[in-house]
mmCIF file of C-alpha atoms in Angstrom:
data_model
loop_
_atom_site.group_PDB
_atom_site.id
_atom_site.type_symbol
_atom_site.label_atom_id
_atom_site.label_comp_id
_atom_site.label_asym_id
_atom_site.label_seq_id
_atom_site.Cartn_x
_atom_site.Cartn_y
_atom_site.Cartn_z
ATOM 1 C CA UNK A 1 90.524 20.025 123.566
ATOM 2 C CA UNK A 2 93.675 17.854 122.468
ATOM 3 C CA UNK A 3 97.015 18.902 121.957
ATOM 4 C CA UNK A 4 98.586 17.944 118.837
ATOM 5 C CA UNK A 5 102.671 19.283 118.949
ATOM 6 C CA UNK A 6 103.800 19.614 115.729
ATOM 7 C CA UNK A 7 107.453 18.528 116.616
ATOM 8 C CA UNK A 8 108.210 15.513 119.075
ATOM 9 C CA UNK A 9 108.184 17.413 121.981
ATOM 10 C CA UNK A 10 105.692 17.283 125.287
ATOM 11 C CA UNK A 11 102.206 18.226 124.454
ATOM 12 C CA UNK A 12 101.514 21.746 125.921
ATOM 13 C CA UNK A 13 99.022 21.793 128.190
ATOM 14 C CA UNK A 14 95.280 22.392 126.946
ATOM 15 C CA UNK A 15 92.241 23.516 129.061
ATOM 16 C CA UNK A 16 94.823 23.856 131.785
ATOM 17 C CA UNK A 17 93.214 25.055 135.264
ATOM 18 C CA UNK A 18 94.270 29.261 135.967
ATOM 19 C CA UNK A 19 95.809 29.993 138.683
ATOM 20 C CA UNK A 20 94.150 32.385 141.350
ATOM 21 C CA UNK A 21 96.375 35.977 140.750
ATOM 22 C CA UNK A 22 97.806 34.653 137.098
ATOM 23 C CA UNK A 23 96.927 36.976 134.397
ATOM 24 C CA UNK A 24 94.250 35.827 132.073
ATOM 25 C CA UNK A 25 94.758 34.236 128.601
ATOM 26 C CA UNK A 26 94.553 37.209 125.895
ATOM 27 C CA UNK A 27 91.362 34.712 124.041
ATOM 28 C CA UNK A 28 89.445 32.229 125.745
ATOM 29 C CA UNK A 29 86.346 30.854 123.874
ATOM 30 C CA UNK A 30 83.804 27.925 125.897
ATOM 31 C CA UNK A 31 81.758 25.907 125.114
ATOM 32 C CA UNK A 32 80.569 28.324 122.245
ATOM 33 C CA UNK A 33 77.586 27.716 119.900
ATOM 34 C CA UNK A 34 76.360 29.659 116.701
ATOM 35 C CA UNK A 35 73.732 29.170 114.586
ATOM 36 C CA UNK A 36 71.936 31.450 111.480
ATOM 37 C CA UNK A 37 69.107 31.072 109.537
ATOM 38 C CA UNK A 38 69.524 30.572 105.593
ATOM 39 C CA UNK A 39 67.610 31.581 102.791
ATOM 40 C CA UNK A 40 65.164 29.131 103.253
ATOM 41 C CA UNK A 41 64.230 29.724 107.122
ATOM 42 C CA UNK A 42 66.204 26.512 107.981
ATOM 43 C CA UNK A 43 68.462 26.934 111.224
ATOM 44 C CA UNK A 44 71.849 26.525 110.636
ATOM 45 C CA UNK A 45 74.203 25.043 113.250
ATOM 46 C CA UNK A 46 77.345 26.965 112.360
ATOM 47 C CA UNK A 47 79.755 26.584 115.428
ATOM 48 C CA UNK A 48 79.526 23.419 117.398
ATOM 49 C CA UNK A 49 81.345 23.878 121.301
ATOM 50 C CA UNK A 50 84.037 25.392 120.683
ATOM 51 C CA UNK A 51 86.966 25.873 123.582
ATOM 52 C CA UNK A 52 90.192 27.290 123.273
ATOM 53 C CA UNK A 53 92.750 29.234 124.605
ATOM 54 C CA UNK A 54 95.388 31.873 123.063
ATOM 55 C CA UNK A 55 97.847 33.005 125.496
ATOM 56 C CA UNK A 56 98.782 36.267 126.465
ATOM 57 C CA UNK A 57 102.695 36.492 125.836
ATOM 58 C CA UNK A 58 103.410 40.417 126.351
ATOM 59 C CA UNK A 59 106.137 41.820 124.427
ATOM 60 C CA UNK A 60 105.718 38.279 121.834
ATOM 61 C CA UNK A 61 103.512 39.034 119.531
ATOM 62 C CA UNK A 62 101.319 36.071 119.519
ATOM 63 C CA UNK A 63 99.741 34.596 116.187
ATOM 64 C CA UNK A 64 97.243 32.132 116.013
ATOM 65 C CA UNK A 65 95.502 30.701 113.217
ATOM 66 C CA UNK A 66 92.263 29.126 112.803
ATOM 67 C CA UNK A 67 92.868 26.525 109.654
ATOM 68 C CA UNK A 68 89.982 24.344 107.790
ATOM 69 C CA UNK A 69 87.942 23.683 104.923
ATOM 70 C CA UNK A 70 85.966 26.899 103.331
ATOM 71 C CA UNK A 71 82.049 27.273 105.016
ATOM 72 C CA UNK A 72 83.446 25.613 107.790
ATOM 73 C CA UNK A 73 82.553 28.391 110.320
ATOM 74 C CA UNK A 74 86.247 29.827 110.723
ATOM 75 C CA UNK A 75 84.815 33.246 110.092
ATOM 76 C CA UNK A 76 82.305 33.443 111.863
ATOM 77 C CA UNK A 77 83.964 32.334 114.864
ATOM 78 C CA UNK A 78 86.138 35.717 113.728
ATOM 79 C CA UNK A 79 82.815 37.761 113.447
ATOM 80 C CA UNK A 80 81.800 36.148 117.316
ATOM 81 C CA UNK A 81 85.172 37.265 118.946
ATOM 82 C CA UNK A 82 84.998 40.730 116.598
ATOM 83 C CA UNK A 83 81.559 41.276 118.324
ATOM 84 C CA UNK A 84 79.580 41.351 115.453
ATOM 85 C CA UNK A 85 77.479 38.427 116.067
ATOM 86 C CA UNK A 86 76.149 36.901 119.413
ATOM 87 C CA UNK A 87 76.687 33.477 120.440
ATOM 88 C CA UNK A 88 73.452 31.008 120.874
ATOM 89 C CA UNK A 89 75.514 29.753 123.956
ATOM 90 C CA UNK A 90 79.086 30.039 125.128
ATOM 91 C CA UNK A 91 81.705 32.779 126.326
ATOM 92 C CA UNK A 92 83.788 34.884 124.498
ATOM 93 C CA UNK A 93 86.204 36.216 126.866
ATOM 94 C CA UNK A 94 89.036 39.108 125.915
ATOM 95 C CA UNK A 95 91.517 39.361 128.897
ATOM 96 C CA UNK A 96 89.209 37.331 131.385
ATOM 97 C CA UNK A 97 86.499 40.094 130.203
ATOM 98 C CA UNK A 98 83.434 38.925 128.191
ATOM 99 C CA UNK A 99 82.855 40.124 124.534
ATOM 100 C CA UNK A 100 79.893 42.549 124.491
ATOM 101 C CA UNK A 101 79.664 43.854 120.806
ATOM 102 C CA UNK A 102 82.337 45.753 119.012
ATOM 103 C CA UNK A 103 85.458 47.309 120.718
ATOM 104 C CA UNK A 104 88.571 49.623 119.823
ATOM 105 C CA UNK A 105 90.160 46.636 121.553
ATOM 106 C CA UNK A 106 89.561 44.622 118.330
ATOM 107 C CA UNK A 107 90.477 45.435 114.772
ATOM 108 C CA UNK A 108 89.124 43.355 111.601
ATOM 109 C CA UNK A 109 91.054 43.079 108.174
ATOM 110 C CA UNK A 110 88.592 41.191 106.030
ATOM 111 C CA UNK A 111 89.383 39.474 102.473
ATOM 112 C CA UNK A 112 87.833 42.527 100.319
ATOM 113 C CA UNK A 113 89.396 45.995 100.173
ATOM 114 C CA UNK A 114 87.133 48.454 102.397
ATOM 115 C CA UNK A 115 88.915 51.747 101.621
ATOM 116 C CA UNK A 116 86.483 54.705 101.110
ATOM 117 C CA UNK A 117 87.276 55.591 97.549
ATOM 118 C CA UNK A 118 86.970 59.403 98.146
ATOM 119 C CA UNK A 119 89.750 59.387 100.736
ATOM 120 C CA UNK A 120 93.201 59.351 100.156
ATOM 121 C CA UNK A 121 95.137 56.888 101.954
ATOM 122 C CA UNK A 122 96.548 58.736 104.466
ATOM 123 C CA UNK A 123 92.832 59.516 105.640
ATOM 124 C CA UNK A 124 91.811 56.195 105.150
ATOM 125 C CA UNK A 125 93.869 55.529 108.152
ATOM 126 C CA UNK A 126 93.251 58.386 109.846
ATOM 127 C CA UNK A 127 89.258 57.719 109.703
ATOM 128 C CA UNK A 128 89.377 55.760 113.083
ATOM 129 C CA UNK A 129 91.507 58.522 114.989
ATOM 130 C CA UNK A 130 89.316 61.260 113.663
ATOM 131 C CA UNK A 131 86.403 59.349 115.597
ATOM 132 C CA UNK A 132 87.978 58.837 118.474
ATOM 133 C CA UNK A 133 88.346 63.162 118.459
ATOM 134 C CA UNK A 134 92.371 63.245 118.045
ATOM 135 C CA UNK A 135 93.229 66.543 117.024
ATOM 136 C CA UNK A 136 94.583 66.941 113.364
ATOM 137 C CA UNK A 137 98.199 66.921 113.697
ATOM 138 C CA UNK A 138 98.576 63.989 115.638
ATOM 139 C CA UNK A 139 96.520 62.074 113.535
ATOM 140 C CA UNK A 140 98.746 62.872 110.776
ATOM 141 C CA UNK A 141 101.833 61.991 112.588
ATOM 142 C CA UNK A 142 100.236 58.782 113.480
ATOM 143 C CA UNK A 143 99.166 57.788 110.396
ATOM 144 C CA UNK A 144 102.205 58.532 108.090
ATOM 145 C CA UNK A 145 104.309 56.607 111.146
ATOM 146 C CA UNK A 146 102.235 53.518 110.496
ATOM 147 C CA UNK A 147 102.195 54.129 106.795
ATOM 148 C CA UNK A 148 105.673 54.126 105.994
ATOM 149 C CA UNK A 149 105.758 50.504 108.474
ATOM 150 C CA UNK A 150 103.731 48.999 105.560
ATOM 151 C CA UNK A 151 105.602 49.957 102.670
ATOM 152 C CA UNK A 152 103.328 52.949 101.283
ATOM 153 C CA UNK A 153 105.228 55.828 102.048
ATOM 154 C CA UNK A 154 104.846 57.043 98.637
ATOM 155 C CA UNK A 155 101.299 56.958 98.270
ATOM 156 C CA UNK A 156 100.149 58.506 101.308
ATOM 157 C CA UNK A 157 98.019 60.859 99.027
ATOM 158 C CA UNK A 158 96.818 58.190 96.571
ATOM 159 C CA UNK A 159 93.124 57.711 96.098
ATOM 160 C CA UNK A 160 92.452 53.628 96.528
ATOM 161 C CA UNK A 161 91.763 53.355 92.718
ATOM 162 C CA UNK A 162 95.233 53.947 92.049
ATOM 163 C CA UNK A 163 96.607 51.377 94.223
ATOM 164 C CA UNK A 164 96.837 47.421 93.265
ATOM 165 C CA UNK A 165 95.167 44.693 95.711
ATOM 166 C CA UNK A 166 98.344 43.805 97.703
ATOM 167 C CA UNK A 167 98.527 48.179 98.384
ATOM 168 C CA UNK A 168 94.842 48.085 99.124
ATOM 169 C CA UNK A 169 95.447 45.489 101.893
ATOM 170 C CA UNK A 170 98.837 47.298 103.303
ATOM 171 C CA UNK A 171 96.072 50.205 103.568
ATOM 172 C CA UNK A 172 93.596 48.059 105.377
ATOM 173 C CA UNK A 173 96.155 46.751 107.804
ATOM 174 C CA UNK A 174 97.217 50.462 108.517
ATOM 175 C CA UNK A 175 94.385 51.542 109.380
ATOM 176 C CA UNK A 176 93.724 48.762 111.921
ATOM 177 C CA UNK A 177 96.957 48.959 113.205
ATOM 178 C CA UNK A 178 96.744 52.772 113.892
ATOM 179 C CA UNK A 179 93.857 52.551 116.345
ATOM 180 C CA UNK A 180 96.569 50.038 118.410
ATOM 181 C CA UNK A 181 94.027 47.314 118.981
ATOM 182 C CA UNK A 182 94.708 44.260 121.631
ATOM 183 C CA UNK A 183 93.399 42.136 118.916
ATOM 184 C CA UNK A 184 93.817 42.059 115.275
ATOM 185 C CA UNK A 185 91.594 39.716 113.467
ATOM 186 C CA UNK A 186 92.510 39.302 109.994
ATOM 187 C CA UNK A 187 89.814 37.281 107.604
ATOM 188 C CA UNK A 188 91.552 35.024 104.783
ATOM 189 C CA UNK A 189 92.890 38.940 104.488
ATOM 190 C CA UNK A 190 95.556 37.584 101.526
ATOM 191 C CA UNK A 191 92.672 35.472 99.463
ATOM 192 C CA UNK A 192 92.484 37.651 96.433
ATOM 193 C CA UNK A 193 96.143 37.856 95.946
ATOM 194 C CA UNK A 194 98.565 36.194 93.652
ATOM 195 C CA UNK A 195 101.248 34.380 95.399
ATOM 196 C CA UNK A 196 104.286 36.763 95.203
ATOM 197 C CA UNK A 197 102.003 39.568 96.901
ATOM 198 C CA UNK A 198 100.704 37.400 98.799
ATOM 199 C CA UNK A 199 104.306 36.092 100.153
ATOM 200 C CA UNK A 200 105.177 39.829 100.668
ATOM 201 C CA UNK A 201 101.862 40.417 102.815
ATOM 202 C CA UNK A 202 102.691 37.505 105.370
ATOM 203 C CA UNK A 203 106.263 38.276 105.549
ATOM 204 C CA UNK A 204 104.875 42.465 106.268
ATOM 205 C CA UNK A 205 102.110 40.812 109.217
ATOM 206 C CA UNK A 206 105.710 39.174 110.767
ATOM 207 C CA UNK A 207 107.697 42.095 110.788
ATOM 208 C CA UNK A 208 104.298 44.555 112.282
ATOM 209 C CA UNK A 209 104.142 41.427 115.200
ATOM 210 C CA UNK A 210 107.954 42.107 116.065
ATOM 211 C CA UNK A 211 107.125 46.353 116.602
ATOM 212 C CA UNK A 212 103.670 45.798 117.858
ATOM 213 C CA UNK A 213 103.188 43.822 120.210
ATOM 214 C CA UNK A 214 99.731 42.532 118.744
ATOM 215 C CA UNK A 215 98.020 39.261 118.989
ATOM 216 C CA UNK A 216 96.393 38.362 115.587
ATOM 217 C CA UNK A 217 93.973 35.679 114.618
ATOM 218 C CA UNK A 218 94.078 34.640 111.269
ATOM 219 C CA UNK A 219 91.722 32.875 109.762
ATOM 220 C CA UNK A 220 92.791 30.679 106.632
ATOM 221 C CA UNK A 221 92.659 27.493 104.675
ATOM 222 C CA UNK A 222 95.924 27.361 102.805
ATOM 223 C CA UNK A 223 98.276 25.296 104.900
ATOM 224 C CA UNK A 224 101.545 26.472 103.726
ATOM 225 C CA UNK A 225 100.448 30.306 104.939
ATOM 226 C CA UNK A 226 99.352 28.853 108.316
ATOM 227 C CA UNK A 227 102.824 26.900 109.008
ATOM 228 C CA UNK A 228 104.691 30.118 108.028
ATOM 229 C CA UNK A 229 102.746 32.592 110.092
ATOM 230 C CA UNK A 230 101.183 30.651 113.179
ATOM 231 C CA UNK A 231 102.469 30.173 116.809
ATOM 232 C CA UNK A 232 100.032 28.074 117.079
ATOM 233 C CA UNK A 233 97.346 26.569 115.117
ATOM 234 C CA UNK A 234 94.184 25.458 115.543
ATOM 235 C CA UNK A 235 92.242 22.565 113.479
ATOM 236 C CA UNK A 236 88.732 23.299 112.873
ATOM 237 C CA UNK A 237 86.045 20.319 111.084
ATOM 238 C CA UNK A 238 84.055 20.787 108.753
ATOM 239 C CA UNK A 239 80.471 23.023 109.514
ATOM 240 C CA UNK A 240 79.677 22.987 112.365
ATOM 241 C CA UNK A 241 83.185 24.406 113.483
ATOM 242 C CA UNK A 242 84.608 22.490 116.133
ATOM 243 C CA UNK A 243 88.412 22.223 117.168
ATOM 244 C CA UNK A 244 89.901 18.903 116.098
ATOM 245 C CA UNK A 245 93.318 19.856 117.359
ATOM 246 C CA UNK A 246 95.855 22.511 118.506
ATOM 247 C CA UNK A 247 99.555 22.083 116.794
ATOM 248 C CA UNK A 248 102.172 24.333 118.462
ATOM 249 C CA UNK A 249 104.148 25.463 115.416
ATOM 250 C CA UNK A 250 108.229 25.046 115.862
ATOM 251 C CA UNK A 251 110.269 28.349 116.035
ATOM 252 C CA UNK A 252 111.918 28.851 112.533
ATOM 253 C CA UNK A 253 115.360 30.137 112.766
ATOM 254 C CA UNK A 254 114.496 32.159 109.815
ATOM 255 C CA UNK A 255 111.170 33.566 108.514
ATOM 256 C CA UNK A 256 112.074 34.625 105.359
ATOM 257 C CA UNK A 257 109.957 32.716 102.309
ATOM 258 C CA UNK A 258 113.200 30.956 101.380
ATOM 259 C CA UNK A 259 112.111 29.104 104.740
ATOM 260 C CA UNK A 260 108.878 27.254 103.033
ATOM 261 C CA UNK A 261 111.651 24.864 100.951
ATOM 262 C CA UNK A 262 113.076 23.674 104.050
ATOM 263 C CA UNK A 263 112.714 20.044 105.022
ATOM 264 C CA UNK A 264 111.540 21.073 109.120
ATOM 265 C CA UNK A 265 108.970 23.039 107.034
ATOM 266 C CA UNK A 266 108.058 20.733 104.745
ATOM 267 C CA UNK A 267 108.079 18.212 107.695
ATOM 268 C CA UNK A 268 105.270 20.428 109.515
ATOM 269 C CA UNK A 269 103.302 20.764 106.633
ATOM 270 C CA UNK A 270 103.051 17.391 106.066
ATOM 271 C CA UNK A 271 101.945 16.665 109.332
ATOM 272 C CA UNK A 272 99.115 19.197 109.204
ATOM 273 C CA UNK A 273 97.997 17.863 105.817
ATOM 274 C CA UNK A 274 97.804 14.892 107.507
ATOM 275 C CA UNK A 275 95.668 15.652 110.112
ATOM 276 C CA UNK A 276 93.518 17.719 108.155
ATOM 277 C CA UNK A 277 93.070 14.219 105.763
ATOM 278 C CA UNK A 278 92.569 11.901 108.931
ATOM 279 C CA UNK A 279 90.044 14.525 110.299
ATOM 280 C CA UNK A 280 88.100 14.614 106.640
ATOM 281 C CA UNK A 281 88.431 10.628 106.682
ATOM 282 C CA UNK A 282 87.268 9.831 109.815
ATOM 283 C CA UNK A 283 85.368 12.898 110.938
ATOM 284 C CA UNK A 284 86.279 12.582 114.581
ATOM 285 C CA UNK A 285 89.103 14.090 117.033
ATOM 286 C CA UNK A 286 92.275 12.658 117.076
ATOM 287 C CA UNK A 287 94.423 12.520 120.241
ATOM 288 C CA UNK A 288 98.004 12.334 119.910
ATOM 289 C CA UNK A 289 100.746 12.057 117.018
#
């Protein structure tokens, strides 16, 4: 897979050789193939060899996002590494372990709210420690610990109807966040917002990274959201998915939105619109600046 830095600065090394005794990347995906069938019994080649890695930086909090056109098979490369489809071909490996089905390793946010309407929202986030058997008060501890970390200390005992979409989403985040997955997977998660609440919801996934410890894949197509959130961020083409480049993302002195009008930004952003239009224009991988 080629490198593409963002910044004029060596390429970091892609498909680089492990070393015996060196601890496994957190995500590796080869040579991975996926297909469906449509409505009208045709096969559908969905994911076209796919490889690449996401590190595993302990005590980071890695981000990485997966950025292209819509129907391009982001998702369901998502839904692959979530366990909730199976390959045609191709690893999915978590840790140096392969993916077999779904995990409390993994946690999904996906674009539509998928609160249980009869629950309030402190047992909306509960739900996942009550299966695991965790006796009541912990639960509740645990829960109203991670509640108050997304903002909805005040509506712990609100029913999802009375909460808007950006609350509905802090709720959805909770919940994943509560069962302290390895891997948060988060599904054009900010989609149905308007753009202040969905400004507030990246700045909220930045802040969780810095007292988590997660690694999150987030799938998107705005550009602007991937520059401001990403580590690192990989290109995808058009259906079938495959990876047209990987940008390491600069470090931004400053994360806060006021950041997005900065010319280093701007200058980022403008590089990955660029590649996205050379990609669409030419259709082919690009090696290089």
């Amino acid at each position: 897979m080629p490198e593409t830095p963002a910044a004029p600065v060596a390429p970091a090394p892609a498909g680089q050789q492990q070393l015996p005794g060196a601890t496994p990347p957190k995500l590796e995906l080869k040579n991975l193939y996926i297909s469906y069938t449509d409505r009208k019994g045709r096969t559908v080649q969905a994911v076209q060899d796919v490889n690449l890695t996401v590190a595993n930086k302990p005590g980071i909090g890695e981000l990485a996002v997966f950025l292209g056109p819509s129907g391009c098979g982001k998702s369901t490369i998502l839904k692959s590494i979530a366990g909730l489809l199976t390959p045609d071909s191709g690893d999915v490996l978590i840790d140096g372990k392969q993916v077999e089905g779904t995990g409390r390793d993994r946690g999904m946010v996906f674009q539509s709210y998928t609160s249980f309407a009869w629950r309030t929202v402190r047992k909306n986030v509960e739900y996942g420690l009550e299966l695991q058997g965790i006796p009541a008060e912990e639960r509740k501890k645990q829960s109203l610990a991670i509640i108050n970390q997304v903002g909805l200390k005040d509506f712990a005992d609100s029913l999802p109807k009375q909460l808007s979409g950006g609350m509905k989403q802090r709720v959805a985040i909770a919940r994943t966040l509560v069962n302290k997955p390895r891997l948060i997977l988060m599904d054009e998660p900010f989609g149905a917002l308007d753009p202040q609440t969905r400004w507030g919801m990246q700045s909220l996934i930045l802040d969780v990274l810095h007292t988590q410890d997660n690694t999150v894949l987030f799938v998107t197509h705005d550009v602007a959201e991937a520059v401001y959130l990403a580590d690192v961020i990989f290109v995808l083409s058009h259906r079938p998915a495959r990876v047209l480049h990987r940008i390491e993302v600069p470090f931004f002195q400053s994360r806060e939105v006021s950041v997005k009008q900065s010319a280093e930004f701007k200058r980022v952003e403008n590089h990955v619109l660029d590649l996205l239009h050379e990609s669409n224009v030419h259709g082919n991988i690009r090696v290089g600046l």
